[in-house]
mmCIF file of C-alpha atoms and ligand atoms in Angstrom:
data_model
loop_
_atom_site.group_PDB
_atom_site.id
_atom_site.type_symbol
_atom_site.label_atom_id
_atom_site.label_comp_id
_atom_site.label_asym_id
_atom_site.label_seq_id
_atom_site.Cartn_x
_atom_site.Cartn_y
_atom_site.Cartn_z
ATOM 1 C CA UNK I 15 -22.548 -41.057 10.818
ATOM 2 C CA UNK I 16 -21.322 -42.315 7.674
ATOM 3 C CA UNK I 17 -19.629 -45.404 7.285
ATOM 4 C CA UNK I 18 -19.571 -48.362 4.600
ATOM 5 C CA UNK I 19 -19.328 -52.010 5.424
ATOM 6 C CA UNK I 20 -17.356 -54.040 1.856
ATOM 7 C CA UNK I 21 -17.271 -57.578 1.681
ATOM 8 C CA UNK I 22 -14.078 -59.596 1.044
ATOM 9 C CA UNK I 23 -14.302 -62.857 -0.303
ATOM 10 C CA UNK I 24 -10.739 -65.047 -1.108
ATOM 11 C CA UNK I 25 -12.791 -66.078 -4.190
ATOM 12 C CA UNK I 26 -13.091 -63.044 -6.025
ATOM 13 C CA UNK I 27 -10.264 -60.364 -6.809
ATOM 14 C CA UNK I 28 -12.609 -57.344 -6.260
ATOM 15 C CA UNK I 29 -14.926 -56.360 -3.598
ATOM 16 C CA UNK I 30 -18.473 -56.806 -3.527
ATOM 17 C CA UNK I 31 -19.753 -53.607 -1.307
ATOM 18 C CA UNK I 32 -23.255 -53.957 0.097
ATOM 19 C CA UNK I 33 -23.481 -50.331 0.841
ATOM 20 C CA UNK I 34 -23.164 -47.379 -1.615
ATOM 21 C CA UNK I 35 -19.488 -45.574 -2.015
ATOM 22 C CA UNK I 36 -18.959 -42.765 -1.131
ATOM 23 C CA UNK I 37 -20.475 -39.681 -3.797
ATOM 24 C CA UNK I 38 -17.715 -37.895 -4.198
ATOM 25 C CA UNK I 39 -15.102 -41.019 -5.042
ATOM 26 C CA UNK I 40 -14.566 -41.825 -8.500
ATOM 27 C CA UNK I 41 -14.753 -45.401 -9.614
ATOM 28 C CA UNK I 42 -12.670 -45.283 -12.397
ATOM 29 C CA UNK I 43 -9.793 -43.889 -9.233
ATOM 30 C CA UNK I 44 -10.913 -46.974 -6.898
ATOM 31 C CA UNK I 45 -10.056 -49.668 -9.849
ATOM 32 C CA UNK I 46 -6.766 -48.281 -9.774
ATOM 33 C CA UNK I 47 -6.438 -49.141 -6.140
ATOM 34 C CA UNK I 48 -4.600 -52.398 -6.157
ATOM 35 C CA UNK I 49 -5.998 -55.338 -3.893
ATOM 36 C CA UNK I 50 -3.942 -57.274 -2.904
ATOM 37 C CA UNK I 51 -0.554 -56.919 -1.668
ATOM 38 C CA UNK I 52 1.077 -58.653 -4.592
ATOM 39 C CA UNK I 53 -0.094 -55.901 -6.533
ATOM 40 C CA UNK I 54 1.306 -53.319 -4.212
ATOM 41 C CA UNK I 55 4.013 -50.913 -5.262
ATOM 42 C CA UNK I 56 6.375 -49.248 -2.980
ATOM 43 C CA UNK I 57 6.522 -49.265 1.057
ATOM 44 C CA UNK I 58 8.429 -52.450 0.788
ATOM 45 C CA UNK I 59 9.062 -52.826 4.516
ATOM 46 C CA UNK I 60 5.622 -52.126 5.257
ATOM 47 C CA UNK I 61 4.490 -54.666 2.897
ATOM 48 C CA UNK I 62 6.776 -56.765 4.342
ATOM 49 C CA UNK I 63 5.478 -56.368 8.274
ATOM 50 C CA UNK I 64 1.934 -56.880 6.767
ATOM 51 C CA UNK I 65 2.895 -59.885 4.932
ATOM 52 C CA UNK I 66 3.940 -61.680 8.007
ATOM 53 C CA UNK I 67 1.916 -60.599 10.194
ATOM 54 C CA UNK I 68 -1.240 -61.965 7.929
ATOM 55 C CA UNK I 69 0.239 -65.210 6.974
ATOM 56 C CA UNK I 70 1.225 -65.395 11.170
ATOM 57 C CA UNK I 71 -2.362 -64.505 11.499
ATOM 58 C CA UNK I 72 -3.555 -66.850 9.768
ATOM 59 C CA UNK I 73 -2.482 -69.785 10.022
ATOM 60 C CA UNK I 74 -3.060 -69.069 13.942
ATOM 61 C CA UNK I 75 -6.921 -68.794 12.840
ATOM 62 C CA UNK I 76 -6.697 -65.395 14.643
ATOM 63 C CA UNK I 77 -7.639 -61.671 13.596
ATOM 64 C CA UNK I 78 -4.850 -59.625 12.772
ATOM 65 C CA UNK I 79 -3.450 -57.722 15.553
ATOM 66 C CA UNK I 80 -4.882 -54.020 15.221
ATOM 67 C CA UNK I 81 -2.654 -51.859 13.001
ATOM 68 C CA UNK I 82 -2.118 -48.087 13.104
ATOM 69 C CA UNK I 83 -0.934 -46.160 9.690
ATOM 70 C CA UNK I 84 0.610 -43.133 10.119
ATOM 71 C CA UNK I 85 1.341 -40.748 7.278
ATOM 72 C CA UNK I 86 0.371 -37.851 4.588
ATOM 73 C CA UNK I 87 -2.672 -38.339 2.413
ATOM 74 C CA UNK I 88 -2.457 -40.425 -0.594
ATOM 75 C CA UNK I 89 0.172 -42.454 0.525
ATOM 76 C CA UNK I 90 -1.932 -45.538 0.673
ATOM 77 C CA UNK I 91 -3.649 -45.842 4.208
ATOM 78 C CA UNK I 92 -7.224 -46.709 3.111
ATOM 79 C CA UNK I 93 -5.955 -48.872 0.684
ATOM 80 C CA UNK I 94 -3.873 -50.417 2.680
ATOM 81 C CA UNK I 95 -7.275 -51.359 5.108
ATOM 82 C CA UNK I 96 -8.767 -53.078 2.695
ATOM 83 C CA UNK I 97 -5.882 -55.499 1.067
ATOM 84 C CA UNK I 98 -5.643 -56.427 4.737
ATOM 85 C CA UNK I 99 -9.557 -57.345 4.279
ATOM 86 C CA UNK I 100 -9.013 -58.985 1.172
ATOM 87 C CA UNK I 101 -5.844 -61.376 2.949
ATOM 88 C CA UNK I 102 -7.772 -61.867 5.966
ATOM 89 C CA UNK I 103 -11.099 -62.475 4.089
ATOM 90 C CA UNK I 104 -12.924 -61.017 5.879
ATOM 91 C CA UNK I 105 -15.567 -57.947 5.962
ATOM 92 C CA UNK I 106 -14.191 -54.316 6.036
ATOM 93 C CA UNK I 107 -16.191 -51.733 7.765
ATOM 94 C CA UNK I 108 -14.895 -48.054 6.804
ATOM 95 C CA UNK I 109 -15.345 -45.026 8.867
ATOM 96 C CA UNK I 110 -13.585 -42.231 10.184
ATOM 97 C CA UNK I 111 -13.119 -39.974 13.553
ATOM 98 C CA UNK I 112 -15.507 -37.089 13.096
ATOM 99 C CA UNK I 113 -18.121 -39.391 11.598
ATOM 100 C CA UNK I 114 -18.326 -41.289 14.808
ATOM 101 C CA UNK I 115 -19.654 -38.673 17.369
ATOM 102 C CA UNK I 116 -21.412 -40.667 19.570
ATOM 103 C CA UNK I 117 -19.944 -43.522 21.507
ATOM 104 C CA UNK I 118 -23.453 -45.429 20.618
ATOM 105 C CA UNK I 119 -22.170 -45.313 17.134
ATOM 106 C CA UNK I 120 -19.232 -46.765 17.534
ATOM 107 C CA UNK I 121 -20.883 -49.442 19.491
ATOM 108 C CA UNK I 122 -23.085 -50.011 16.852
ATOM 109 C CA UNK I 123 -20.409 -50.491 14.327
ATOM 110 C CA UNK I 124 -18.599 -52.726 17.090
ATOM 111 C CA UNK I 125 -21.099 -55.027 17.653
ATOM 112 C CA UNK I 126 -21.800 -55.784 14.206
ATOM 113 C CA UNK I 127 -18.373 -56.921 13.363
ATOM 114 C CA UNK I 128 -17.710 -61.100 12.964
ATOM 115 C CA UNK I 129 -14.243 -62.637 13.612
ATOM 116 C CA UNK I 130 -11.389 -61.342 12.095
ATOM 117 C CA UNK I 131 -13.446 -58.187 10.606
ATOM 118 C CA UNK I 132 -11.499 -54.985 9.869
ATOM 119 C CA UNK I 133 -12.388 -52.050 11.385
ATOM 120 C CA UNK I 134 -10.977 -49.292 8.905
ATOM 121 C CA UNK I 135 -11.059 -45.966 11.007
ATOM 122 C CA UNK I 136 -9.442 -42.447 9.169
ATOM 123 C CA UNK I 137 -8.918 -39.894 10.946
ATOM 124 C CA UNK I 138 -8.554 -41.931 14.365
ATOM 125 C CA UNK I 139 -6.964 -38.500 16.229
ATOM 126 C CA UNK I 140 -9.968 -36.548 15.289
ATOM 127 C CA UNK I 141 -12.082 -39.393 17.488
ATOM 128 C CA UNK I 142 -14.366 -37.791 20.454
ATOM 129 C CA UNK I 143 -12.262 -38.336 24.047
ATOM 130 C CA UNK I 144 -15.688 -40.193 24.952
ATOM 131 C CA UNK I 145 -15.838 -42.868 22.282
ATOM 132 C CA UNK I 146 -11.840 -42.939 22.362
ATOM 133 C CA UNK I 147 -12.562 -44.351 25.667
ATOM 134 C CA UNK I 148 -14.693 -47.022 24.855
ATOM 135 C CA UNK I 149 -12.310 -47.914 21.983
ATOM 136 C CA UNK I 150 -9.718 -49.102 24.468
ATOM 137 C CA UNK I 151 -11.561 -52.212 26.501
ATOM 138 C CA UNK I 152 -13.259 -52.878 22.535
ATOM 139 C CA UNK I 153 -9.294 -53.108 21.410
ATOM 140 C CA UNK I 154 -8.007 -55.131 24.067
ATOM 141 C CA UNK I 155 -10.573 -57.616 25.448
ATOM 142 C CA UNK I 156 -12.955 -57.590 22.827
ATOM 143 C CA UNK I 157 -15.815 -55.886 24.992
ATOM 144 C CA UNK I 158 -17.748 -53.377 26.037
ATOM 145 C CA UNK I 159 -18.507 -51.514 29.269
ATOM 146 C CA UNK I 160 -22.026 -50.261 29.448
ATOM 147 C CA UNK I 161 -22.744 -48.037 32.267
ATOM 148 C CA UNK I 162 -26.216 -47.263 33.774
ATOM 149 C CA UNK I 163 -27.200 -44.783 36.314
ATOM 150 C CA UNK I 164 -24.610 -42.853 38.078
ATOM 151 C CA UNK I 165 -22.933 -41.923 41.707
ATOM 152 C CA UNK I 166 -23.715 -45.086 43.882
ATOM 153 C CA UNK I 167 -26.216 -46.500 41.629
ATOM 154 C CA UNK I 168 -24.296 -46.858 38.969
ATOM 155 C CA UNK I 169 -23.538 -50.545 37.725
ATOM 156 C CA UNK I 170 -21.784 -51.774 34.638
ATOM 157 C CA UNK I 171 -22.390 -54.538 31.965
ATOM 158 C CA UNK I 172 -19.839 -55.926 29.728
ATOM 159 C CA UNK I 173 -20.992 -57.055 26.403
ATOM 160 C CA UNK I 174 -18.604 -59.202 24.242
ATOM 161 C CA UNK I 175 -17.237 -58.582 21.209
ATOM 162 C CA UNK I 176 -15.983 -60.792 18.319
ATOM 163 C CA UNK I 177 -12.275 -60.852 17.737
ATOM 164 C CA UNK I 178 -11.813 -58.032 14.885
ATOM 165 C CA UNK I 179 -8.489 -55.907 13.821
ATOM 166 C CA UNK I 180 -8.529 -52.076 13.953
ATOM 167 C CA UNK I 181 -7.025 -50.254 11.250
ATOM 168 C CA UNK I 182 -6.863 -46.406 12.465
ATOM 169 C CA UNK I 183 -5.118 -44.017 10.091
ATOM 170 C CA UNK I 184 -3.924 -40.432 11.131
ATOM 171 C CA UNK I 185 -2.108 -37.522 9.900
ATOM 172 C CA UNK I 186 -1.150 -36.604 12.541
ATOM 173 C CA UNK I 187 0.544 -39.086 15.405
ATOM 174 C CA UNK I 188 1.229 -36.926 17.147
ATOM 175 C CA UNK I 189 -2.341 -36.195 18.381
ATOM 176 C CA UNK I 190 -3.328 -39.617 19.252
ATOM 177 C CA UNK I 191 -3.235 -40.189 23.200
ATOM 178 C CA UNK I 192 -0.453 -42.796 24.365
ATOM 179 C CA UNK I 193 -3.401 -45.052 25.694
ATOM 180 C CA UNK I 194 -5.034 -45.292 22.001
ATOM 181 C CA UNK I 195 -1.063 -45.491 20.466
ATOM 182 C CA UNK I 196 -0.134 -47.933 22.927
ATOM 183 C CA UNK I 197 -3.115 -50.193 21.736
ATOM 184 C CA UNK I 198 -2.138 -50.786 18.411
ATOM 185 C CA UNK I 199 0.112 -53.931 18.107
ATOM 186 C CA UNK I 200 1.351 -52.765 14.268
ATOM 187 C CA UNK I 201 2.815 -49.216 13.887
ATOM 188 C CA UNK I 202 3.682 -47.925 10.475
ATOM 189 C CA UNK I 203 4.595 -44.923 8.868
ATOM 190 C CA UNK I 204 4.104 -44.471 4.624
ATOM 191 C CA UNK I 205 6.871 -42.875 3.623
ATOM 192 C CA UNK I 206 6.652 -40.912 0.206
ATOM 193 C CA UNK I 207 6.880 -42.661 -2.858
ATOM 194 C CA UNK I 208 10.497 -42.802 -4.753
ATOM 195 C CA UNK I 209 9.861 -41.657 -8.292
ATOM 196 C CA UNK I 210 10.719 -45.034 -9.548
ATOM 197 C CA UNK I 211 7.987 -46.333 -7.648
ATOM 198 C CA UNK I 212 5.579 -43.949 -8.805
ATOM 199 C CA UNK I 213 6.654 -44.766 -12.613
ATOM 200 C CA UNK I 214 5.488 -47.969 -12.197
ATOM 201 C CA UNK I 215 2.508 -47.032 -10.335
ATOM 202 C CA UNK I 216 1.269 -44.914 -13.301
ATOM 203 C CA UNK I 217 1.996 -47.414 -15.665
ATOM 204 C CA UNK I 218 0.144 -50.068 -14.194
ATOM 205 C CA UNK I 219 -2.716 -47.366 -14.157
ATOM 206 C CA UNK I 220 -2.351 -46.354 -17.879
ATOM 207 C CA UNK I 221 -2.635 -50.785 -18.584
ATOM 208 C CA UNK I 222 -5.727 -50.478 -16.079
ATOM 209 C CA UNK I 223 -7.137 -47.817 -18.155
ATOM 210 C CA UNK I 224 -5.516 -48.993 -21.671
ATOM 211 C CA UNK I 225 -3.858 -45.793 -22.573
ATOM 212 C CA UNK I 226 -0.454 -45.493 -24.401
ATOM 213 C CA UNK I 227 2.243 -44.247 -22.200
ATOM 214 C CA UNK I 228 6.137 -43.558 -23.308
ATOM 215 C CA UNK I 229 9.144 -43.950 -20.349
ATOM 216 C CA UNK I 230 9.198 -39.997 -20.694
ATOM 217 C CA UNK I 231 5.832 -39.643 -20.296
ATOM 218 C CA UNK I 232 5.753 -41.625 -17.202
ATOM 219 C CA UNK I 233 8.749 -40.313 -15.529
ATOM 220 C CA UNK I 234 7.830 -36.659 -16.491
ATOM 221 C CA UNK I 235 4.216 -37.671 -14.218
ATOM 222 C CA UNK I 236 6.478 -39.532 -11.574
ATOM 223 C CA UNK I 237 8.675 -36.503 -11.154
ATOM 224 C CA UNK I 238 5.787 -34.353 -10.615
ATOM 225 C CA UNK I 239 3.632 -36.232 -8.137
ATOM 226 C CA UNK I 240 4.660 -35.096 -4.800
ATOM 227 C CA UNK I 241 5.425 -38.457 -3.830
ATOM 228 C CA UNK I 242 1.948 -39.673 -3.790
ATOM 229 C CA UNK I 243 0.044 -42.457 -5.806
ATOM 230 C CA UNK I 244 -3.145 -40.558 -5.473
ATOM 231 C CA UNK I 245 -1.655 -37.585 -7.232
ATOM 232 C CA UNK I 246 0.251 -39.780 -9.974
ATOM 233 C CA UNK I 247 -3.287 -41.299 -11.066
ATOM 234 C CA UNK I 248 -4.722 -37.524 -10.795
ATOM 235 C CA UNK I 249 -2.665 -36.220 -12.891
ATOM 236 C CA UNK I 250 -2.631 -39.047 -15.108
ATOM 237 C CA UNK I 251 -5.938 -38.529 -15.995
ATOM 238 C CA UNK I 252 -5.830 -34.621 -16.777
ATOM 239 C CA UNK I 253 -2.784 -35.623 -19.137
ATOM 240 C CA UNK I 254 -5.344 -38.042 -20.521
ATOM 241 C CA UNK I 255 -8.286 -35.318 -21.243
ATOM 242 C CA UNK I 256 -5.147 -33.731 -22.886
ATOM 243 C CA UNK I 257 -3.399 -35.932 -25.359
ATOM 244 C CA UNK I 258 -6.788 -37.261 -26.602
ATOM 245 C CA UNK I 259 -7.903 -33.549 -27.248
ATOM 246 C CA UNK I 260 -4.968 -31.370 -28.574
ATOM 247 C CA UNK I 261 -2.606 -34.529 -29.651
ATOM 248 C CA UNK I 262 -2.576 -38.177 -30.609
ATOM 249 C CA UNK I 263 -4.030 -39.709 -27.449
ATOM 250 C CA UNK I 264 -0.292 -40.940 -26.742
ATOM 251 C CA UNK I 265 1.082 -39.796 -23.018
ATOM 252 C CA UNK I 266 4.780 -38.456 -23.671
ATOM 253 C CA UNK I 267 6.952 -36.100 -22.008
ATOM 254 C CA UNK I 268 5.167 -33.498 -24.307
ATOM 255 C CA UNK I 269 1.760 -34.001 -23.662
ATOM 256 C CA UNK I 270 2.959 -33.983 -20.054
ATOM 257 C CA UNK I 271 4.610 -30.768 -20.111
ATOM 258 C CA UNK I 272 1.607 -28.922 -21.694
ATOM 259 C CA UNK I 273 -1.216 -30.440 -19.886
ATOM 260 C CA UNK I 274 0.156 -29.647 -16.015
ATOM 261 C CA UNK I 275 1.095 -26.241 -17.161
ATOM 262 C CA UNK I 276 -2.067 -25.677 -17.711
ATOM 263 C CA UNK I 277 -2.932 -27.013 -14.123
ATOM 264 C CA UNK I 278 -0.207 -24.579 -12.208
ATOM 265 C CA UNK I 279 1.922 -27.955 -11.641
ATOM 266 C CA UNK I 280 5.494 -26.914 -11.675
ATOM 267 C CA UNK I 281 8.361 -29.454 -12.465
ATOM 268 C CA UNK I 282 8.958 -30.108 -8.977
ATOM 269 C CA UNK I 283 5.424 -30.748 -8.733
ATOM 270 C CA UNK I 284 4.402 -28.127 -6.551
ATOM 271 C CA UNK I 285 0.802 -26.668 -6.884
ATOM 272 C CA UNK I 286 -0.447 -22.832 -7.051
ATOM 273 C CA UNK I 287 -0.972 -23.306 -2.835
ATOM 274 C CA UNK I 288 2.652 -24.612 -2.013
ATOM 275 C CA UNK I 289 4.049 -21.527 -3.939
ATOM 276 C CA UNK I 290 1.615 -19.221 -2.462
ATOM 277 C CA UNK I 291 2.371 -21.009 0.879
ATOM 278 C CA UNK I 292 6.213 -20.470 0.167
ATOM 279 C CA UNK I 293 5.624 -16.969 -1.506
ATOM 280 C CA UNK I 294 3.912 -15.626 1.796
ATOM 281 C CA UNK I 295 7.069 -17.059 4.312
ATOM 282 C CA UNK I 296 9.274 -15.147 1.754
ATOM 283 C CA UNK I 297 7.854 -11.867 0.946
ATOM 284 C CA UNK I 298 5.797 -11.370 4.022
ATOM 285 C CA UNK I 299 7.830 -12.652 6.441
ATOM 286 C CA UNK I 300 11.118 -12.247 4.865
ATOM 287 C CA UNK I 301 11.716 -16.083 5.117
ATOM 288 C CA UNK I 302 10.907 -16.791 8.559
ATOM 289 C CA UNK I 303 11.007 -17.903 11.209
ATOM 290 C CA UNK I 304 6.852 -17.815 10.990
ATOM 291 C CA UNK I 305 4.430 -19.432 12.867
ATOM 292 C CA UNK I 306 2.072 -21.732 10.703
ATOM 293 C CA UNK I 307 -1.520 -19.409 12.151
ATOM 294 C CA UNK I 308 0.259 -16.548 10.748
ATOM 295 C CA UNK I 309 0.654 -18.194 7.697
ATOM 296 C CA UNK I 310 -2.682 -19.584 7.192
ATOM 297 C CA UNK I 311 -4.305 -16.264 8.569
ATOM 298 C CA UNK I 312 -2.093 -14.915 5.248
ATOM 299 C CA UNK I 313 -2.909 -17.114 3.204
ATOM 300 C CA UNK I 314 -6.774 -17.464 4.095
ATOM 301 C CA UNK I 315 -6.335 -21.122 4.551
ATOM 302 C CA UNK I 316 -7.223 -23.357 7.113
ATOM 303 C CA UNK I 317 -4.245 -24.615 9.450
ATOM 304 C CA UNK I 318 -4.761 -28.103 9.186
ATOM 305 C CA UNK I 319 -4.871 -27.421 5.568
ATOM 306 C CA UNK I 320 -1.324 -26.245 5.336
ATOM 307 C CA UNK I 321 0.006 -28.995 7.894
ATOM 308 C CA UNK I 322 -1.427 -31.962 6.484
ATOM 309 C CA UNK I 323 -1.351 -31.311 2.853
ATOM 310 C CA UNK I 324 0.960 -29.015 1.957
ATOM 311 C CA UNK I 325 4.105 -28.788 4.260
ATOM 312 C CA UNK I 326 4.689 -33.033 4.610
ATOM 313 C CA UNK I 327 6.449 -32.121 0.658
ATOM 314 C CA UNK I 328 7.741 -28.759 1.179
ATOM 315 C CA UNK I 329 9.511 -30.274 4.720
ATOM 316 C CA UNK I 330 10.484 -33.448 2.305
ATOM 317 C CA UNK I 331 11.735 -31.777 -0.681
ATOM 318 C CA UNK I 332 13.654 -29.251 1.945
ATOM 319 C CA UNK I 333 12.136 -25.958 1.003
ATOM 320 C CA UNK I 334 11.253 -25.466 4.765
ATOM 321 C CA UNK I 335 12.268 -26.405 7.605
ATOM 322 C CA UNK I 336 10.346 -26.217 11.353
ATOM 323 C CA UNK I 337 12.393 -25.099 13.646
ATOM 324 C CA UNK I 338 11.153 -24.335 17.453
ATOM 325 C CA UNK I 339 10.336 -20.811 16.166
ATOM 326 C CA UNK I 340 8.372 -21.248 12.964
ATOM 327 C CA UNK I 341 8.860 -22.410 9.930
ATOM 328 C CA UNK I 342 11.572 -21.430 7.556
ATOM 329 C CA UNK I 343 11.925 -21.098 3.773
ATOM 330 C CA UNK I 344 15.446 -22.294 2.986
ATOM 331 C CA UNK I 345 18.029 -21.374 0.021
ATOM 332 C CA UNK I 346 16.807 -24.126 -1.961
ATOM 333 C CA UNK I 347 12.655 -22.775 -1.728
ATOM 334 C CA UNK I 348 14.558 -19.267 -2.849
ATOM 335 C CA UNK I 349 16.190 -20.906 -5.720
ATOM 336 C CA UNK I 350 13.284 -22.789 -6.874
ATOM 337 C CA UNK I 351 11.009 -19.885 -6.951
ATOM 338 C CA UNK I 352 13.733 -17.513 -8.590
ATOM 339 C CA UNK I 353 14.571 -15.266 -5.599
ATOM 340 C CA UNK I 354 17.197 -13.664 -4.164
ATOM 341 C CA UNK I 355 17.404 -13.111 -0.170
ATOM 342 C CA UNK I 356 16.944 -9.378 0.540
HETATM 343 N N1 LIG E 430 -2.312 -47.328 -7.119
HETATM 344 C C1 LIG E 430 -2.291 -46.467 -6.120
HETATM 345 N N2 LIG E 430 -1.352 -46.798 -5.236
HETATM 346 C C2 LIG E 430 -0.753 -47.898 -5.691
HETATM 347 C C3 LIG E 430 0.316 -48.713 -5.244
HETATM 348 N N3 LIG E 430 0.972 -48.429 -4.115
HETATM 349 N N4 LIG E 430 0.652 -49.776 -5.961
HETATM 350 C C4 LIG E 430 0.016 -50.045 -7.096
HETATM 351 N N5 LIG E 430 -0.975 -49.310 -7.589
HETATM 352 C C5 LIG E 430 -1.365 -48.239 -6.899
#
């Protein structure tokens, strides 16, 4: 199990953790993270449902009512979980479905939780049908059901929990049984990013990270980002590496240019895997229709690869299309790439 329990505290503006972040997460990415939701850019109505549900919350003296995120990665989820921590001030406790494989801990994680604590869970579909279970008495009376022995011996105990908010995130809604969905008093989905959004996303990162940006510079990233905030400050800092070696340090619609070109980033945005992804629907299976395990078995790639990374943009920017027999590339996917239908 892996999981990370960060301290929120309404009298500082940036978390204190008492655990270790994760290895593989950059700190100089995290500072760009904004928290608090007066920072936030973009998913205005979501902001908006958070903003009253918090202030409702509190001034009730209650925990917020357990919220489920729905969306592509990088659209803000995690970050989401812990400006809610920050409002609330209160603890955050991060973890996510695979890491929790045994329903003791989850139970573990449950009972340490105080009032009002968030419970950040990613992943939630990918949760064990076992510790889903227990999940739904934790979410809805604040307790436990232990059960010992079994058949007519069997006999239960109820343990109490503290009042604490639920975060889950998922991909994929779709996957989530009704009786977990049905829990979740907040239901939102992140929506991709407009481009003016992500424009001044990156530019608050370049202030964050003092670097010079121009408006071309920043649109030329914005345009390129797939939508996603994670992928703006990516990129952002591969343009960086880039105008402070082969130019003037200064990000422009130049530097830009040259330093994703290098990276396989098309002007669309799309990466060497979405045109391979679109290349194989086209050429190998003359444009569809095409069921995604024949594309991944292609392609070499994991399915869940293609469906939660790489199709959310093509299906958005309309270079496929699912349709009840596959997936499709459409005219605009042949135009992009230069083709002409055979
Ligand atoms: N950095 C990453 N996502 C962000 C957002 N939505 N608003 C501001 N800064 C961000």
């Amino acid at each position: 199990m892996n999981d990370q329990i960060l301290t929120y505290s309404s009298e500082k503006q940036g978390i204190v953790t008492n655990t270790a972040l994760p290895m593989d997460s950059d700190p100089e990415m995290i500072s760009l993270r904004p928290h608090c939701l007066s920072d936030y850019i973009g998913q205005a109505e979501v902001l908006e449902t958070l903003k009253i549900a918090i202030e409702a919350a509190k001034q009730r003296g209650e925990a917020l009512e357990h919220v489920l995120f729905h969306g592509p990665p990088g659209l803000g989820k995690t970050t989401l979980a812990h400006i809610i921590a920050h409002e609330m001030s209160t603890k955050l406790m991060v973890t996510s479905g695979p890491a929790i494989e045994k329903g003791g801990d989850l139970i573990g994680m449950l009972t340490h939780l105080e009032t009002g604590d968030v419970l950040f869970v990613d992943e939630i579909h990918r949760l064990p049908r076992a510790v889903e279970e227990l999940l739904y008495p934790a979410m809805e009376d604040f307790c436990i059901d232990f059960i010992f022995d079994k058949g007519i011996h069997a006999r239960s105990h109820r343990f109490r929990l503290k009042p604490f908010c639920l975060v889950g995130a998922t991909t994929r809604v779709g996957l989530l049984s009704a009786p977990l969905r049905d829990r979740f008093g907040i239901f939102r989905s992140l929506d991709f990013y407009t481009p003016s959004d992500l424009e001044r996303i990156v530019r608050r990162s370049a202030a964050l990270l003092a670097l010079p940006i121009e408006n071309d510079g920043a649109a030329e990233l914005a345009k390129r980002s797939r939508g996603t905030p994670r992928i703006v400050n990516r990129l952002l800092k591969r343009v960086r590496d880039y105008a402070q070696v082969r130019a003037d340090g200064r990000i422009t619609r130049k530097t830009v240019n040259a330093a994703l070109a290098l990276e396989g980033i098309d002007e669309m945005g799309l990466t060497p895997l979405d045109r391979r992804y679109l290349m194989t629907v086209i050429e190998y299976y003359a444009g569809g229709p095409v069921g995604i395990e024949a594309v991944a078995a292609t392609l070499q790639e994991v399915t869940d690869t293609l469906v939660d990374l790489v199709e959310p943009f093509l299906l958005k920017t309309g270079f496929i299309i699912r349709t009840s027999s596959g997936r499709k590339a459409t005219d605009a996917a042949y135009r992009h790439l230069k083709l002409t239908r055979a």
